[in-house]
Amino acid sequence: MSNRDIQNTVAVFKREFLAYFNSPVLYVIVVIFLLASMGFPFFFSRILDSEDVSLTERFFVWHPWIYTVLAPAVGMRLWSEEHRLGTIELLLTMPVSPWQAILGKFFAASCVWLIGLTLTFPIVWTVCYLGDPDMGPIISGYIASYLYALACLSVTCAVSAITRSQVVCFIVSVAFCMVIALIGDPGVTHTIVSTVPDWAEGVVRFISYFSFMDHFYELTKGIFVFRDVLYFLSVIVVTLFITNQALRAKRA
């Protein structure tokens, strides 16, 4: 990547990142994320009544379901907004390649989740104050949580490049993220396995391997497995590649 490519990517990143701050989207979504991610552990998981201070089962366990709804809310404007304002043709005729625009927009949206996760530090401070938690699962849990958010965001980016409507983009993206999460949920997988013939059990477990959940839970246990990180990075690269192909088709 040349210096020119980096400059173009940074220019798109700045434009998109400032756009988030100039709209209520960033503030509303971050506030909802903080209320949900830190409220659920106290009101539903009863974190203060438990001697478990690892955060794995009482804090990070809620994140996939929160991202399933909120990540598409952040990403639905990435390309659908350009379609709605009629600026996508102008953007694609500028001396900016689709990949530079995709990366600049994706990194800007990624920063929204970086800000959101950083602001959850009070819950880490709380468990450190109340007990002596193992920081390994907490650190790996934050990495898993951020990778999960980026995976949902990249799926939304691909959908956004295909449709002109933000509402359609949001609904389709939530549906995609929900299905990808459910096929790897232990309860759902166990229910399906108990109802299908024995020969189909391997097929069900093979499909569940491609769920975000399976790899997310492994990382939150404090065991940093490169295979799981590679899985999330592969999902992001593939979905951004689909985004690139969709934009090139429109450019043609």
PDB file of N, CA, C and O in Angstrom, residues 15 21 37 40 42 65 70 86 94 102 113 115 118 131 166 174 186 227 233 246 250 252:
ATOM      1  N   ARG A  15     -13.534  11.729   7.510  1.00  0.00           N
ATOM      2  CA  ARG A  15     -14.858  12.209   7.080  1.00  0.00           C
ATOM      3  C   ARG A  15     -15.963  11.398   7.755  1.00  0.00           C
ATOM      4  O   ARG A  15     -16.930  11.954   8.282  1.00  0.00           O
ATOM      5  N   PHE A  21     -19.812  11.750  14.983  1.00  0.00           N
ATOM      6  CA  PHE A  21     -19.885  12.706  16.096  1.00  0.00           C
ATOM      7  C   PHE A  21     -20.878  13.829  15.810  1.00  0.00           C
ATOM      8  O   PHE A  21     -21.397  14.441  16.735  1.00  0.00           O
ATOM      9  N   SER A  37     -25.042  -3.459  28.408  1.00  0.00           N
ATOM     10  CA  SER A  37     -23.898  -4.316  28.756  1.00  0.00           C
ATOM     11  C   SER A  37     -23.570  -4.275  30.238  1.00  0.00           C
ATOM     12  O   SER A  37     -23.077  -5.270  30.794  1.00  0.00           O
ATOM     13  N   PHE A  40     -27.423  -5.469  32.399  1.00  0.00           N
ATOM     14  CA  PHE A  40     -27.799  -6.891  32.420  1.00  0.00           C
ATOM     15  C   PHE A  40     -27.018  -7.677  33.474  1.00  0.00           C
ATOM     16  O   PHE A  40     -27.611  -8.503  34.188  1.00  0.00           O
ATOM     17  N   PHE A  42     -25.903  -6.780  36.313  1.00  0.00           N
ATOM     18  CA  PHE A  42     -26.350  -6.460  37.669  1.00  0.00           C
ATOM     19  C   PHE A  42     -27.788  -6.900  37.921  1.00  0.00           C
ATOM     20  O   PHE A  42     -28.106  -7.424  38.985  1.00  0.00           O
ATOM     21  N   TRP A  65     -25.570 -10.893  21.863  1.00  0.00           N
ATOM     22  CA  TRP A  65     -26.969 -10.525  21.591  1.00  0.00           C
ATOM     23  C   TRP A  65     -27.121  -9.008  21.465  1.00  0.00           C
ATOM     24  O   TRP A  65     -27.957  -8.528  20.693  1.00  0.00           O
ATOM     25  N   LEU A  70     -27.273  -3.880  17.816  1.00  0.00           N
ATOM     26  CA  LEU A  70     -26.655  -2.553  17.764  1.00  0.00           C
ATOM     27  C   LEU A  70     -25.587  -2.405  16.679  1.00  0.00           C
ATOM     28  O   LEU A  70     -25.405  -1.309  16.136  1.00  0.00           O
ATOM     29  N   GLY A  86     -27.350  10.278  -2.643  1.00  0.00           N
ATOM     30  CA  GLY A  86     -26.891  10.369  -4.030  1.00  0.00           C
ATOM     31  C   GLY A  86     -25.433  10.739  -4.156  1.00  0.00           C
ATOM     32  O   GLY A  86     -25.003  11.227  -5.212  1.00  0.00           O
ATOM     33  N   MET A  94     -14.312   9.894  -7.511  1.00  0.00           N
ATOM     34  CA  MET A  94     -13.136  10.589  -6.982  1.00  0.00           C
ATOM     35  C   MET A  94     -11.924   9.661  -7.073  1.00  0.00           C
ATOM     36  O   MET A  94     -12.070   8.437  -7.244  1.00  0.00           O
ATOM     37  N   ILE A 102     -13.827   1.644   1.500  1.00  0.00           N
ATOM     38  CA  ILE A 102     -14.351   0.587   2.385  1.00  0.00           C
ATOM     39  C   ILE A 102     -13.575   0.557   3.698  1.00  0.00           C
ATOM     40  O   ILE A 102     -14.162   0.537   4.790  1.00  0.00           O
ATOM     41  N   TRP A 113     -17.273   1.174  18.350  1.00  0.00           N
ATOM     42  CA  TRP A 113     -17.286   0.050  19.313  1.00  0.00           C
ATOM     43  C   TRP A 113     -16.082   0.067  20.228  1.00  0.00           C
ATOM     44  O   TRP A 113     -16.161  -0.412  21.357  1.00  0.00           O
ATOM     45  N   ILE A 115     -14.820   2.808  21.395  1.00  0.00           N
ATOM     46  CA  ILE A 115     -15.227   3.785  22.411  1.00  0.00           C
ATOM     47  C   ILE A 115     -16.209   3.149  23.389  1.00  0.00           C
ATOM     48  O   ILE A 115     -16.086   3.296  24.615  1.00  0.00           O
ATOM     49  N   THR A 118     -14.450   0.647  25.695  1.00  0.00           N
ATOM     50  CA  THR A 118     -13.566   1.333  26.637  1.00  0.00           C
ATOM     51  C   THR A 118     -14.349   1.926  27.804  1.00  0.00           C
ATOM     52  O   THR A 118     -13.888   1.908  28.959  1.00  0.00           O
ATOM     53  N   GLY A 131     -13.062  -8.254  44.416  1.00  0.00           N
ATOM     54  CA  GLY A 131     -12.350  -9.532  44.489  1.00  0.00           C
ATOM     55  C   GLY A 131     -10.983  -9.452  43.845  1.00  0.00           C
ATOM     56  O   GLY A 131     -10.421  -8.362  43.678  1.00  0.00           O
ATOM     57  N   GLN A 166     -31.793   2.072   4.458  1.00  0.00           N
ATOM     58  CA  GLN A 166     -31.171   1.778   5.749  1.00  0.00           C
ATOM     59  C   GLN A 166     -32.044   0.838   6.572  1.00  0.00           C
ATOM     60  O   GLN A 166     -31.524   0.000   7.318  1.00  0.00           O
ATOM     61  N   VAL A 174     -29.606  -7.691  10.922  1.00  0.00           N
ATOM     62  CA  VAL A 174     -29.966  -8.294  12.210  1.00  0.00           C
ATOM     63  C   VAL A 174     -30.332  -9.769  12.012  1.00  0.00           C
ATOM     64  O   VAL A 174     -29.939 -10.635  12.800  1.00  0.00           O
ATOM     65  N   PRO A 186     -25.108 -23.177  22.257  1.00  0.00           N
ATOM     66  CA  PRO A 186     -25.093 -24.560  22.778  1.00  0.00           C
ATOM     67  C   PRO A 186     -26.492 -25.135  22.969  1.00  0.00           C
ATOM     68  O   PRO A 186     -26.725 -26.313  22.662  1.00  0.00           O
ATOM     69  N   ARG A 227      -6.609 -19.749  16.207  1.00  0.00           N
ATOM     70  CA  ARG A 227      -7.606 -20.241  15.252  1.00  0.00           C
ATOM     71  C   ARG A 227      -8.895 -19.418  15.337  1.00  0.00           C
ATOM     72  O   ARG A 227      -9.506 -19.093  14.317  1.00  0.00           O
ATOM     73  N   LEU A 233     -11.164 -12.747  11.784  1.00  0.00           N
ATOM     74  CA  LEU A 233     -10.493 -11.938  10.758  1.00  0.00           C
ATOM     75  C   LEU A 233     -10.897 -12.393   9.357  1.00  0.00           C
ATOM     76  O   LEU A 233     -11.075 -11.570   8.447  1.00  0.00           O
ATOM     77  N   ALA A 246     -19.594  -5.608  -4.653  1.00  0.00           N
ATOM     78  CA  ALA A 246     -20.884  -4.922  -4.852  1.00  0.00           C
ATOM     79  C   ALA A 246     -20.671  -3.495  -5.342  1.00  0.00           C
ATOM     80  O   ALA A 246     -21.374  -3.016  -6.239  1.00  0.00           O
ATOM     81  N   LYS A 250     -21.593  -1.600  -9.054  1.00  0.00           N
ATOM     82  CA  LYS A 250     -22.316  -0.333  -9.219  1.00  0.00           C
ATOM     83  C   LYS A 250     -21.475   0.659 -10.021  1.00  0.00           C
ATOM     84  O   LYS A 250     -22.009   1.466 -10.792  1.00  0.00           O
ATOM     85  N   ALA A 252     -19.363  -0.032 -12.317  1.00  0.00           N
ATOM     86  CA  ALA A 252     -19.346  -0.412 -13.721  1.00  0.00           C
ATOM     87  C   ALA A 252     -20.645   0.030 -14.412  1.00  0.00           C
ATOM     88  O   ALA A 252     -20.686   0.271 -15.589  1.00  0.00           O
TER      89      ALA A 252
END
